[in-house]
Amino acid sequence: MTVRTLARPRTGSVAATVALVALLGLAAWAVADLRINVATLTDSVGNAVDFAGRMFPLDFPPVGELLALTGKTLSIVVCATLLSVLVSTVLAVLAAGNTTPHRSARLGSRAVIVAARAVPDVVLAIVFFRLFGFGALAGVLAMGLHSVGMVGKLYADAIEQIDEGPRSAVRAGGAQGGQELVAGVLPQVLPAFVATALHRLDINLRVSVVLGFVGVDGLGYAIATSLRQLDYRRGMALALVVLILCILVELLSGALRRTLLRPKATIPAPRRAGQTSPEWTFARVRKTVYAGLTALVVLASVRGADLSVSQFLGGLGDLGHTLTFFWPPEFVDGLLEDLWTTVKIALAATLLGAVLALPVGALAARNVAPKTARYLRMVIVVVRGVPELVLAIVFVVITGLGPVAGALALAVGAVGLLGKLVADSLEEVDPGPEQALRATGAGSWQVFFSATLPQAAPAFVAHVLYQLDTNIRSATLLGIVGAGGIGFQLLNASRVVEFGVVTAVLVLVFAAVMAVELLAVWLRRVVG
């Protein structure tokens, strides 16, 4: 009698494998079709040398002007993140399965979150500039509402993962719905909420540079102005300031996130008879000081961003008339071709980024390469600190206008995000199989390929798909600096006031992002 030792292949897993192989083949074809090869890079060496000659010495603005630009940028970023937190908190309560009042409310709020994530923030900025005029308000609204797509989803996930015990106890004491949320849900999710907000603050700081190219004030606008005037010394000096800011914010937010999410082993002291509030311990004083500092930063940011209530209300009053400029969509010639170029840029960049990020991530994992992990983690942090738009500008100057610059910029940028995700996935594998292999005398390479890598493989696939999803949105944005794709059409349409074309670009990008997201969700479910 023949005994089967392997499970029969399922239809879903076979289809997923075919889809993944097809994506890999399409990405390889995109690399070849865009002519990203050694010859292209070799031909660009002369341009790189020439660019370096025009870039140095860097020309920094006076200290007062630099501090004003930095303060303006940080104020806009903090206000946008705060807006996303406030909107996302409400949406997350409605979207979470254990707190939503009705199934229709859950589906509706989930749809809003997905839509916010799919609409590029640069498109929102163009719409809000037409609605509210120039200034910080359009940038705050664009970044804030787009951030809801990420923050709202993570908040809803955090609420669904709470321990229902405290909430049930509060309900048993006669608490109403609002009291249940404040006393039974909020204390459990608050660390995750703050950690997510800090992560989004870090992302929004990079996005603010992109929005500077469509008129949002701050360092991004100053960089865009310098580059339009071919003043590379000033533009790259400001880009270096942005890089340092991004690294500092990344390190600060990372340290705070690790502190907040670290498991607490301390047991609170028992309360005295008649005591109704906790003791003022060092931890409680520290939390209060942090809360006070956060409130001061928020108030200073609102003041620094120079937001105007009258400007907001005036724009809302003219909403109906303004929207008529954006309807109907105007699908001009070449839009579909440019969208396809954007998709090819994203596919090529994801493949090249994965090739670069997988070894970097492996060498940054403490359980795989303990001797190099610390240094490679620092490399990843530095690469993550470089805004992709700055990389795109550099590659546009070196390789010329076109999709090659966009693909190379996104590929290098992927080392930061994808490398970190790969390293985290390798460190989170079950150590049991690794220890079992070592006990039999297996070497490091045998342990890695036989125990570590197979466990982390499903997470790798999910991370690469997430990177592809992110790259399609980013490829749209990089087009505004001449890095190829549909973003260039978007920038031209906004400059010549063809808002119907802006709507058409929005529709096409939204459809492409949703198609990739649905494919990624299906593949992650099957592969995972």
mmCIF file of C-alpha atoms in Angstrom, residues 35 44 73 90 132 208 265 319 347 406 418 424 484 509:
data_model
loop_
_atom_site.group_PDB
_atom_site.id
_atom_site.type_symbol
_atom_site.label_atom_id
_atom_site.label_comp_id
_atom_site.label_asym_id
_atom_site.label_seq_id
_atom_site.Cartn_x
_atom_site.Cartn_y
_atom_site.Cartn_z
ATOM 1 C CA ARG A 35 17.026 49.503 -20.232
ATOM 2 C CA SER A 44 26.108 57.812 -16.483
ATOM 3 C CA THR A 73 8.251 71.930 7.891
ATOM 4 C CA VAL A 90 -13.022 57.710 15.165
ATOM 5 C CA PHE A 132 -8.121 76.641 0.044
ATOM 6 C CA SER A 208 6.565 66.930 3.003
ATOM 7 C CA ALA A 265 6.915 43.539 34.150
ATOM 8 C CA LEU A 319 -16.590 73.661 -2.237
ATOM 9 C CA LEU A 347 7.808 46.471 -10.868
ATOM 10 C CA GLY A 406 12.550 56.704 -10.931
ATOM 11 C CA LEU A 418 12.373 46.180 2.797
ATOM 12 C CA ASP A 424 12.749 41.765 11.561
ATOM 13 C CA GLY A 484 9.019 59.196 -15.652
ATOM 14 C CA VAL A 509 -3.870 55.590 -10.180
#
